[in-house]
């Protein structure tokens, strides 16, 4: 039986590291201190420091930072296009476009 989804070689720890580095880089490029970004975003400066150092933040706070840095449109584009790895998967996606509920898949 073929796999329904093939996952890329990405994990949440590595992704959090990349995102934290990018937020810090964009903040510094704009000449913003953590305190200044905190004022713009509403995210406390210690939370920004924790994110940059320990890669830990809530999704809402991450979105607030991204929007304050001017990247809200790019964030909104995440997952906006269908991704597939085979014609079989694309056909399954097309069949499921109007589904309102998922199903349990045990493999």
PDB file of C-alpha atoms in Angstrom:
ATOM      1  CA  UNK A   1       0.000   0.000   0.000  1.00  0.00           C
ATOM      2  CA  UNK A   2       1.407   3.418  -0.927  1.00  0.00           C
ATOM      3  CA  UNK A   3       1.856   6.208   1.567  1.00  0.00           C
ATOM      4  CA  UNK A   4      -0.789   8.907   1.503  1.00  0.00           C
ATOM      5  CA  UNK A   5       1.729  11.634   2.323  1.00  0.00           C
ATOM      6  CA  UNK A   6       5.458  11.803   1.946  1.00  0.00           C
ATOM      7  CA  UNK A   7       7.033  14.216   4.407  1.00  0.00           C
ATOM      8  CA  UNK A   8      10.080  16.287   3.629  1.00  0.00           C
ATOM      9  CA  UNK A   9      13.152  15.908   5.765  1.00  0.00           C
ATOM     10  CA  UNK A  10      12.151  18.813   8.017  1.00  0.00           C
ATOM     11  CA  UNK A  11      11.384  18.697  11.701  1.00  0.00           C
ATOM     12  CA  UNK A  12       9.805  21.226  14.037  1.00  0.00           C
ATOM     13  CA  UNK A  13      13.019  21.888  15.978  1.00  0.00           C
ATOM     14  CA  UNK A  14      14.966  22.790  12.836  1.00  0.00           C
ATOM     15  CA  UNK A  15      12.083  24.861  11.504  1.00  0.00           C
ATOM     16  CA  UNK A  16      11.801  26.789  14.798  1.00  0.00           C
ATOM     17  CA  UNK A  17      15.527  27.513  14.636  1.00  0.00           C
ATOM     18  CA  UNK A  18      15.259  28.907  11.108  1.00  0.00           C
ATOM     19  CA  UNK A  19      12.190  31.018  11.937  1.00  0.00           C
ATOM     20  CA  UNK A  20      13.773  32.446  15.087  1.00  0.00           C
ATOM     21  CA  UNK A  21      16.938  33.324  13.167  1.00  0.00           C
ATOM     22  CA  UNK A  22      14.902  35.032  10.460  1.00  0.00           C
ATOM     23  CA  UNK A  23      12.862  37.080  12.935  1.00  0.00           C
ATOM     24  CA  UNK A  24      16.058  38.207  14.662  1.00  0.00           C
ATOM     25  CA  UNK A  25      17.745  38.999  11.344  1.00  0.00           C
ATOM     26  CA  UNK A  26      14.763  41.050  10.087  1.00  0.00           C
ATOM     27  CA  UNK A  27      14.557  42.848  13.452  1.00  0.00           C
ATOM     28  CA  UNK A  28      18.238  43.793  13.307  1.00  0.00           C
ATOM     29  CA  UNK A  29      18.059  44.802   9.626  1.00  0.00           C
ATOM     30  CA  UNK A  30      15.314  47.238  10.559  1.00  0.00           C
ATOM     31  CA  UNK A  31      17.439  48.557  13.411  1.00  0.00           C
ATOM     32  CA  UNK A  32      14.939  47.515  16.061  1.00  0.00           C
ATOM     33  CA  UNK A  33      15.806  46.552  19.614  1.00  0.00           C
ATOM     34  CA  UNK A  34      13.753  43.846  21.256  1.00  0.00           C
ATOM     35  CA  UNK A  35      12.022  46.565  23.253  1.00  0.00           C
ATOM     36  CA  UNK A  36      11.124  48.492  20.089  1.00  0.00           C
ATOM     37  CA  UNK A  37       9.754  45.353  18.441  1.00  0.00           C
ATOM     38  CA  UNK A  38       7.833  44.630  21.643  1.00  0.00           C
ATOM     39  CA  UNK A  39       6.190  48.042  21.390  1.00  0.00           C
ATOM     40  CA  UNK A  40       5.297  47.509  17.723  1.00  0.00           C
ATOM     41  CA  UNK A  41       4.033  43.951  18.121  1.00  0.00           C
ATOM     42  CA  UNK A  42       2.592  43.810  21.615  1.00  0.00           C
ATOM     43  CA  UNK A  43       4.820  40.798  22.342  1.00  0.00           C
ATOM     44  CA  UNK A  44       6.838  41.338  25.550  1.00  0.00           C
ATOM     45  CA  UNK A  45      10.593  41.826  25.065  1.00  0.00           C
ATOM     46  CA  UNK A  46      11.451  38.832  27.306  1.00  0.00           C
ATOM     47  CA  UNK A  47       9.254  36.649  25.082  1.00  0.00           C
ATOM     48  CA  UNK A  48      11.108  37.907  22.006  1.00  0.00           C
ATOM     49  CA  UNK A  49      14.419  37.111  23.722  1.00  0.00           C
ATOM     50  CA  UNK A  50      13.177  33.626  24.642  1.00  0.00           C
ATOM     51  CA  UNK A  51      12.123  33.020  21.034  1.00  0.00           C
ATOM     52  CA  UNK A  52      15.451  34.192  19.619  1.00  0.00           C
ATOM     53  CA  UNK A  53      17.444  32.148  22.151  1.00  0.00           C
ATOM     54  CA  UNK A  54      15.317  29.089  22.929  1.00  0.00           C
ATOM     55  CA  UNK A  55      13.026  28.996  19.857  1.00  0.00           C
ATOM     56  CA  UNK A  56       9.896  28.929  22.012  1.00  0.00           C
ATOM     57  CA  UNK A  57       6.862  31.145  21.341  1.00  0.00           C
ATOM     58  CA  UNK A  58       3.113  30.844  20.849  1.00  0.00           C
ATOM     59  CA  UNK A  59       1.722  30.876  17.337  1.00  0.00           C
ATOM     60  CA  UNK A  60      -0.198  34.103  18.032  1.00  0.00           C
ATOM     61  CA  UNK A  61       2.920  35.849  19.312  1.00  0.00           C
ATOM     62  CA  UNK A  62       4.915  34.623  16.315  1.00  0.00           C
ATOM     63  CA  UNK A  63       2.248  36.005  13.978  1.00  0.00           C
ATOM     64  CA  UNK A  64       2.272  39.331  15.868  1.00  0.00           C
ATOM     65  CA  UNK A  65       6.045  39.590  15.394  1.00  0.00           C
ATOM     66  CA  UNK A  66       5.869  38.701  11.709  1.00  0.00           C
ATOM     67  CA  UNK A  67       3.123  41.264  11.096  1.00  0.00           C
ATOM     68  CA  UNK A  68       4.993  43.974  13.039  1.00  0.00           C
ATOM     69  CA  UNK A  69       8.077  43.304  10.908  1.00  0.00           C
ATOM     70  CA  UNK A  70       6.023  43.724   7.714  1.00  0.00           C
ATOM     71  CA  UNK A  71       5.782  40.109   6.583  1.00  0.00           C
ATOM     72  CA  UNK A  72       2.098  39.435   7.238  1.00  0.00           C
ATOM     73  CA  UNK A  73       1.313  38.940   3.556  1.00  0.00           C
ATOM     74  CA  UNK A  74       4.013  36.280   3.223  1.00  0.00           C
ATOM     75  CA  UNK A  75       2.763  34.534   6.332  1.00  0.00           C
ATOM     76  CA  UNK A  76      -0.736  34.536   4.900  1.00  0.00           C
ATOM     77  CA  UNK A  77       0.579  32.793   1.774  1.00  0.00           C
ATOM     78  CA  UNK A  78       1.828  29.744   3.699  1.00  0.00           C
ATOM     79  CA  UNK A  79       0.068  26.612   2.465  1.00  0.00           C
ATOM     80  CA  UNK A  80      -1.949  28.612  -0.059  1.00  0.00           C
ATOM     81  CA  UNK A  81      -1.108  26.215  -2.902  1.00  0.00           C
ATOM     82  CA  UNK A  82      -1.678  22.473  -3.066  1.00  0.00           C
ATOM     83  CA  UNK A  83       1.483  20.389  -2.703  1.00  0.00           C
ATOM     84  CA  UNK A  84       1.618  16.822  -3.980  1.00  0.00           C
ATOM     85  CA  UNK A  85       4.252  14.235  -4.735  1.00  0.00           C
ATOM     86  CA  UNK A  86       2.430  12.006  -7.211  1.00  0.00           C
ATOM     87  CA  UNK A  87      -0.439  12.100  -9.662  1.00  0.00           C
ATOM     88  CA  UNK A  88      -2.268   9.680  -7.371  1.00  0.00           C
ATOM     89  CA  UNK A  89      -1.999  12.152  -4.500  1.00  0.00           C
ATOM     90  CA  UNK A  90      -3.138  15.025  -6.731  1.00  0.00           C
ATOM     91  CA  UNK A  91      -6.189  13.019  -7.794  1.00  0.00           C
ATOM     92  CA  UNK A  92      -6.998  12.282  -4.136  1.00  0.00           C
ATOM     93  CA  UNK A  93      -6.660  15.991  -3.322  1.00  0.00           C
ATOM     94  CA  UNK A  94      -9.038  16.886  -6.131  1.00  0.00           C
ATOM     95  CA  UNK A  95     -11.589  14.361  -4.866  1.00  0.00           C
ATOM     96  CA  UNK A  96     -11.362  15.809  -1.355  1.00  0.00           C
ATOM     97  CA  UNK A  97     -11.548  19.518  -2.222  1.00  0.00           C
ATOM     98  CA  UNK A  98     -15.068  19.949  -0.860  1.00  0.00           C
ATOM     99  CA  UNK A  99     -14.727  17.665   2.183  1.00  0.00           C
ATOM    100  CA  UNK A 100     -15.875  19.092   5.480  1.00  0.00           C
ATOM    101  CA  UNK A 101     -14.365  16.379   7.695  1.00  0.00           C
ATOM    102  CA  UNK A 102     -11.232  14.259   7.723  1.00  0.00           C
ATOM    103  CA  UNK A 103     -10.887  10.562   8.313  1.00  0.00           C
ATOM    104  CA  UNK A 104      -8.673   8.438  10.523  1.00  0.00           C
ATOM    105  CA  UNK A 105      -5.826   6.750   8.678  1.00  0.00           C
ATOM    106  CA  UNK A 106      -3.959   4.028  10.525  1.00  0.00           C
ATOM    107  CA  UNK A 107      -0.923   2.551   8.863  1.00  0.00           C
TER     108      UNK A 107
END
